[in-house]
Amino acid sequence: MEVFLKGVYRNFFLTGARIVFRLVNRVLGQPASRNTMLQSDFFDHPPASSTTSTKLLKKCEDAHSDKRQLLTRSFHVVSGSTDSDQKEQRNGCIRVMQWNILADALGEGADNFIKCPSQVLKWKSRRLSCLQEILTYDPDVVCLQEVDHYEDFFKKHLERVGYVGTFNPKPDSPCLYCLHNNGPDGCAVFYKSKKFTLISSVSPILEVVERGQKWTTNQVAVLVRLRCNSPEKEHPKEFVVGTTHLKAKSSYQKLRYLQGLNLLAILEKQADKCPLIFGGDFNAEPTEKVYKAFENSKLSLKSVNKLLSDDGSSEPPYTTWKIRPSGEMCHTIDYMWFTQSQLQPLRILQFPSGVEIGENRLPSRNYPSDHLSLVADFAFTL
């Protein structure tokens, strides 16, 4: 009942707030795209022809007027797999990136990163670093959260280097309450069309059930079922990959748990005994019930970043590290789950140290989001 009443309260009062904010935005001349207010360049109006990831990455690096360098991170080779094996297996494995990129509207407004220079938070600068981070690791599948520039930036540029995307906006995105926003944020999944064939996709709005009452929340997910385009025509490999962004704030642990139960039911139905890779910003530490629900589900899921620890059973000390007016916030809340009975992680991207991140934490001149990306290579075991 507590969760139900919170939902009723929120919808009643915030519906009016959204109307007010939209009217204010309209009066102040909210642009269809913030880029129309900025000086036109390659990244606003790219050529229609395709290019390569390497060439586009070089354009991102050269476009930074201050020649900034992103955080340098290396891969951890999972025990039992040599580095030479990794190089030989790169074409036969699946590289997945999971990342909360930090919505433009929130980065410059509501999130209030007091130690990050305002110029660094401006989208025209930060978007280059976001694209650069993705292209640096060249993932086969990209799972993103807080995407509020899907059509005008990520879809436009990632399609030029061979990706196909699916986007699911939040019904009542917090971005809509920010002045000069670019529309709602949501979750997106991109995959390389040359490497995979799309079998099916679903973009659910998460529902919860409490005391017999079912109601829709403001959080969403994206799931795609892909078939590998490989020489094995008789036995092509298929897998399901997806992402979500669960409810934020510490007081909503129960809601996150109920959302997690809904997600697990959806994942079980969509996977149907198929290997699964599922990443997201869960907004939940490993001690929360929603984490335990995924860890103990009958889908045989394991969090890939546990394999970075010495004992193979501990999450990294942080996946997000920021400073707000209320103080420093260092948490582990982002995860990439995989079906451990059907997939074998080969390499996992390691996390930078506190010294490498810097005393002003994230986001920063050297990193565009308050969340660190998660990247891992997987091979099929069957």
XYZ file of C-alpha atoms in Angstrom:
382
model
C 0.000 0.000 0.000
C 2.932 2.323 0.765
C 4.242 1.997 -2.784
C 0.749 2.441 -4.249
C 0.089 5.633 -2.261
C 3.463 7.081 -3.261
C 2.537 6.492 -6.883
C -0.852 8.175 -6.526
C 0.681 11.141 -4.692
C 3.412 11.553 -7.266
C 1.140 11.366 -10.289
C -1.416 13.792 -8.823
C 1.005 16.571 -7.961
C 3.614 16.112 -10.699
C 1.116 16.054 -13.543
C 0.294 19.667 -12.735
C 3.982 20.492 -12.397
C 4.755 19.030 -15.801
C 2.053 21.177 -17.432
C 3.491 24.297 -15.807
C 7.052 23.501 -16.877
C 6.013 22.747 -20.437
C 4.172 26.054 -20.629
C 7.233 27.894 -19.289
C 9.464 26.130 -21.791
C 7.111 27.061 -24.602
C 6.956 30.705 -23.519
C 10.748 30.898 -23.262
C 11.106 29.334 -26.681
C 12.234 25.773 -25.956
C 13.959 24.591 -29.134
C 13.091 21.302 -30.808
C 16.773 20.537 -30.414
C 19.246 22.504 -28.310
C 21.728 22.110 -31.129
C 19.761 24.651 -33.199
C 21.006 27.317 -30.770
C 24.623 26.269 -31.176
C 27.146 26.911 -33.883
C 26.716 24.355 -36.664
C 29.528 21.861 -37.195
C 30.151 18.290 -38.305
C 28.430 16.846 -35.245
C 25.281 18.897 -35.817
C 25.034 18.156 -39.533
C 27.181 15.145 -40.431
C 27.487 13.916 -44.014
C 24.834 11.387 -45.043
C 27.428 8.792 -46.026
C 28.711 6.168 -43.640
C 32.168 6.182 -42.090
C 34.248 3.955 -39.820
C 34.423 3.908 -36.046
C 38.130 4.761 -36.212
C 37.548 7.846 -38.374
C 34.658 9.083 -36.242
C 36.681 8.526 -33.073
C 39.482 10.632 -34.551
C 36.979 13.415 -35.330
C 35.810 13.360 -31.699
C 39.372 13.629 -30.430
C 40.256 16.437 -32.839
C 37.042 18.370 -32.162
C 38.009 19.070 -28.547
C 39.521 22.537 -28.595
C 41.471 21.768 -25.413
C 42.672 18.344 -26.678
C 41.422 16.650 -23.526
C 42.099 12.968 -22.865
C 39.498 10.643 -21.395
C 40.289 8.415 -18.440
C 42.573 5.598 -19.554
C 41.373 2.144 -18.486
C 42.653 -1.349 -19.177
C 40.998 -4.748 -19.457
C 41.263 -7.494 -16.878
C 41.736 -10.920 -18.436
C 39.476 -13.412 -16.683
C 41.267 -16.362 -15.078
C 41.663 -19.289 -17.448
C 41.876 -17.140 -20.566
C 45.227 -15.830 -21.817
C 45.738 -12.452 -23.435
C 46.627 -14.097 -26.761
C 43.367 -16.027 -26.577
C 41.533 -12.734 -26.186
C 42.973 -11.305 -29.385
C 42.095 -14.429 -31.347
C 38.604 -14.610 -29.875
C 37.645 -10.910 -30.309
C 35.795 -11.623 -33.557
C 33.974 -14.608 -32.086
C 32.884 -12.997 -28.827
C 30.322 -10.346 -27.909
C 31.492 -7.069 -26.402
C 28.802 -5.257 -24.423
C 28.925 -1.774 -22.927
C 26.592 -0.658 -20.121
C 26.550 3.055 -19.317
C 24.461 5.787 -17.726
C 25.642 8.673 -19.884
C 24.055 11.483 -17.767
C 21.143 13.264 -19.434
C 21.953 16.664 -20.866
C 19.041 18.400 -19.115
C 20.013 16.912 -15.741
C 23.745 17.460 -16.135
C 23.405 21.190 -16.650
C 20.508 21.583 -14.262
C 18.910 19.365 -11.641
C 21.883 17.157 -10.735
C 23.918 20.135 -9.461
C 27.522 18.912 -9.747
C 29.174 21.667 -7.750
C 32.796 20.669 -8.467
C 32.429 20.347 -12.239
C 33.012 23.518 -14.315
C 29.829 24.629 -16.067
C 31.607 24.757 -19.433
C 32.480 21.061 -19.143
C 28.812 20.183 -18.532
C 27.614 21.889 -21.708
C 26.232 19.338 -24.134
C 28.131 20.561 -27.196
C 31.353 19.685 -25.400
C 30.214 16.664 -23.411
C 28.538 14.883 -26.331
C 31.920 14.455 -28.029
C 33.335 12.722 -24.951
C 30.253 10.469 -24.696
C 30.660 9.339 -28.297
C 34.411 9.042 -27.820
C 33.963 6.742 -24.802
C 31.705 4.432 -26.821
C 33.920 4.349 -29.922
C 37.107 3.825 -27.884
C 35.909 0.403 -26.739
C 34.054 -0.440 -29.974
C 31.300 -2.532 -28.323
C 29.090 -4.842 -30.381
C 26.128 -3.878 -28.200
C 25.686 -0.584 -26.335
C 23.194 -0.294 -23.430
C 22.574 3.313 -22.386
C 20.503 5.127 -19.774
C 19.553 8.800 -19.374
C 19.514 9.268 -23.138
C 17.801 12.575 -23.997
C 19.538 13.134 -27.340
C 18.621 9.874 -29.054
C 17.351 11.106 -32.433
C 19.494 14.204 -32.869
C 22.822 12.745 -31.746
C 23.331 9.113 -30.750
C 21.135 7.532 -33.422
C 22.470 9.921 -36.063
C 26.149 9.183 -35.416
C 26.077 5.552 -34.321
C 24.061 4.583 -37.400
C 26.840 6.043 -39.555
C 29.284 3.497 -38.121
C 26.988 0.497 -38.452
C 24.755 0.430 -35.365
C 20.981 0.041 -35.201
C 19.175 1.406 -32.150
C 15.990 1.075 -30.112
C 14.857 3.772 -27.679
C 12.261 3.735 -24.901
C 11.566 7.125 -23.230
C 10.289 7.443 -19.672
C 6.587 8.396 -19.580
C 7.215 11.200 -17.093
C 10.916 11.966 -17.488
C 12.494 14.342 -14.925
C 14.170 16.055 -17.881
C 10.776 17.514 -18.820
C 10.914 19.671 -15.679
C 14.222 21.276 -16.716
C 14.216 24.503 -18.678
C 15.378 24.214 -22.297
C 15.243 20.421 -22.206
C 15.548 18.214 -25.269
C 12.566 16.020 -24.414
C 12.310 12.940 -22.186
C 15.261 10.760 -21.305
C 15.081 6.994 -21.517
C 16.923 3.750 -22.212
C 18.506 2.770 -25.530
C 20.149 -0.316 -26.975
C 22.377 -0.177 -30.070
C 23.833 -3.216 -31.854
C 26.078 -3.743 -34.890
C 23.866 -4.684 -37.827
C 26.674 -6.501 -39.654
C 27.287 -8.751 -36.688
C 23.692 -9.475 -35.608
C 20.212 -9.976 -37.009
C 17.300 -8.698 -34.928
C 14.832 -11.463 -34.026
C 12.540 -9.498 -31.727
C 12.441 -6.543 -29.349
C 10.291 -5.313 -26.478
C 10.247 -1.915 -24.759
C 8.195 -2.318 -21.578
C 7.172 0.283 -19.048
C 7.783 -1.404 -15.699
C 4.793 -2.409 -13.589
C 4.577 -3.326 -9.928
C 2.074 -5.326 -7.939
C 1.348 -4.703 -4.274
C -1.557 -6.203 -2.312
C -3.315 -7.208 -5.485
C -3.014 -3.756 -7.055
C -1.063 -3.429 -10.325
C 0.142 -0.071 -11.512
C 2.565 1.397 -14.017
C 5.747 3.134 -12.869
C 7.893 5.750 -14.573
C 10.795 3.402 -15.295
C 11.383 1.550 -18.559
C 13.492 -1.165 -20.171
C 14.633 -2.216 -23.636
C 15.239 -5.845 -24.633
C 16.382 -7.197 -28.002
C 16.861 -10.791 -29.110
C 19.749 -11.080 -31.574
C 21.095 -13.817 -33.831
C 24.802 -13.846 -34.563
C 25.683 -13.535 -38.256
C 28.330 -16.233 -38.310
C 29.491 -19.024 -40.673
C 27.634 -21.517 -38.451
C 24.492 -21.418 -40.596
C 23.072 -24.641 -39.201
C 23.404 -23.644 -35.550
C 23.417 -19.828 -35.328
C 23.838 -18.457 -31.833
C 21.113 -16.295 -30.303
C 21.088 -14.217 -27.153
C 18.977 -11.567 -25.427
C 20.481 -8.276 -24.340
C 18.824 -5.341 -22.630
C 18.921 -2.477 -20.191
C 16.916 -0.578 -17.576
C 17.134 2.348 -15.174
C 15.353 1.737 -11.874
C 13.861 4.335 -9.546
C 16.386 6.567 -7.790
C 16.621 7.750 -4.151
C 17.247 5.678 -1.043
C 13.619 5.838 0.154
C 12.432 3.784 -2.837
C 14.078 0.447 -2.054
C 10.744 -1.373 -2.022
C 9.705 0.099 -5.357
C 13.018 -0.948 -6.931
C 12.520 -4.455 -5.589
C 9.022 -4.698 -7.084
C 10.304 -3.296 -10.371
C 13.034 -5.926 -10.286
C 10.493 -8.712 -9.878
C 8.618 -7.393 -12.905
C 11.860 -7.234 -14.870
C 12.824 -10.797 -13.986
C 9.441 -12.040 -15.194
C 9.925 -10.167 -18.474
C 13.497 -11.441 -18.848
C 12.454 -15.033 -18.241
C 9.766 -14.797 -20.899
C 11.973 -13.072 -23.479
C 15.073 -15.195 -22.924
C 13.198 -18.520 -23.057
C 16.339 -20.536 -22.188
C 18.469 -18.263 -24.399
C 21.693 -16.674 -23.021
C 21.047 -13.298 -21.440
C 23.131 -10.151 -20.884
C 21.340 -7.401 -18.994
C 22.867 -4.105 -17.888
C 21.499 -1.089 -16.130
C 21.613 1.589 -13.509
C 19.732 -0.148 -10.704
C 20.191 2.738 -8.241
C 20.690 -0.017 -5.657
C 23.710 -1.134 -3.653
C 24.423 -4.902 -3.496
C 22.765 -5.018 -0.059
C 19.325 -4.172 -1.494
C 16.591 -6.736 -2.130
C 16.447 -6.027 -5.862
C 20.122 -6.989 -6.207
C 19.527 -10.183 -4.235
C 16.506 -10.970 -6.410
C 18.666 -10.893 -9.543
C 21.518 -12.746 -7.869
C 19.239 -15.556 -6.696
C 16.883 -15.742 -9.680
C 16.317 -18.994 -11.560
C 17.880 -17.387 -14.646
C 21.351 -18.279 -13.261
C 22.550 -14.664 -13.389
C 25.888 -13.343 -12.191
C 27.208 -9.784 -12.055
C 30.242 -9.671 -14.354
C 32.151 -7.076 -12.325
C 32.415 -9.472 -9.415
C 35.078 -11.234 -11.462
C 37.326 -8.199 -11.032
C 37.708 -8.949 -7.319
C 40.290 -11.316 -5.851
C 37.666 -13.684 -4.501
C 35.289 -13.327 -7.450
C 32.395 -12.497 -5.160
C 32.693 -8.759 -4.421
C 31.391 -5.847 -6.460
C 33.753 -2.934 -7.211
C 33.814 -0.179 -4.552
C 32.070 2.292 -6.871
C 30.465 2.697 -10.278
C 29.440 6.320 -9.661
C 31.321 8.993 -7.731
C 30.130 12.593 -7.575
C 29.991 15.678 -5.366
C 26.723 17.517 -4.816
C 25.755 20.249 -2.316
C 24.806 17.504 0.162
C 28.302 16.033 -0.014
C 30.357 13.338 -1.720
C 28.451 10.328 -3.073
C 30.348 7.134 -3.890
C 28.181 4.106 -4.726
C 28.039 0.809 -6.572
C 24.700 0.841 -8.379
C 25.441 -0.119 -12.023
C 25.564 -3.780 -13.070
C 25.907 -6.082 -16.033
C 24.274 -9.460 -15.435
C 24.913 -12.532 -17.586
C 23.731 -16.147 -17.756
C 26.688 -17.886 -16.163
C 25.605 -21.347 -17.351
C 25.725 -20.280 -21.014
C 28.223 -17.420 -21.267
C 31.871 -17.061 -20.300
C 33.340 -13.586 -19.644
C 36.744 -13.214 -21.285
C 37.793 -9.640 -20.500
C 36.317 -6.977 -18.215
C 37.098 -3.268 -18.240
C 38.717 -2.234 -14.955
C 37.759 0.809 -12.902
C 40.018 3.844 -12.442
C 41.364 4.638 -8.991
C 40.274 7.636 -6.964
C 43.553 9.348 -7.833
C 42.970 8.796 -11.551
C 39.403 10.115 -11.282
C 40.591 13.241 -9.462
C 39.583 15.034 -6.290
C 36.606 16.767 -7.943
C 35.220 13.370 -8.956
C 32.703 12.938 -11.800
C 31.724 14.300 -14.229
C 34.929 16.112 -15.115
C 36.990 17.489 -17.949
C 38.287 13.962 -18.499
C 35.025 12.060 -18.199
C 31.522 13.105 -19.371
C 29.266 11.267 -16.921
C 28.908 10.747 -13.185
C 28.713 6.995 -13.899
C 31.580 4.881 -15.221
C 30.949 2.645 -18.203
C 30.953 -1.135 -17.794
C 32.448 -3.165 -20.671
C 32.930 -6.916 -20.992
C 33.645 -9.547 -23.657
C 31.549 -12.724 -23.593
C 31.863 -16.071 -25.369
C 29.182 -18.747 -25.681
C 29.908 -21.866 -23.650
C 27.458 -24.119 -25.531
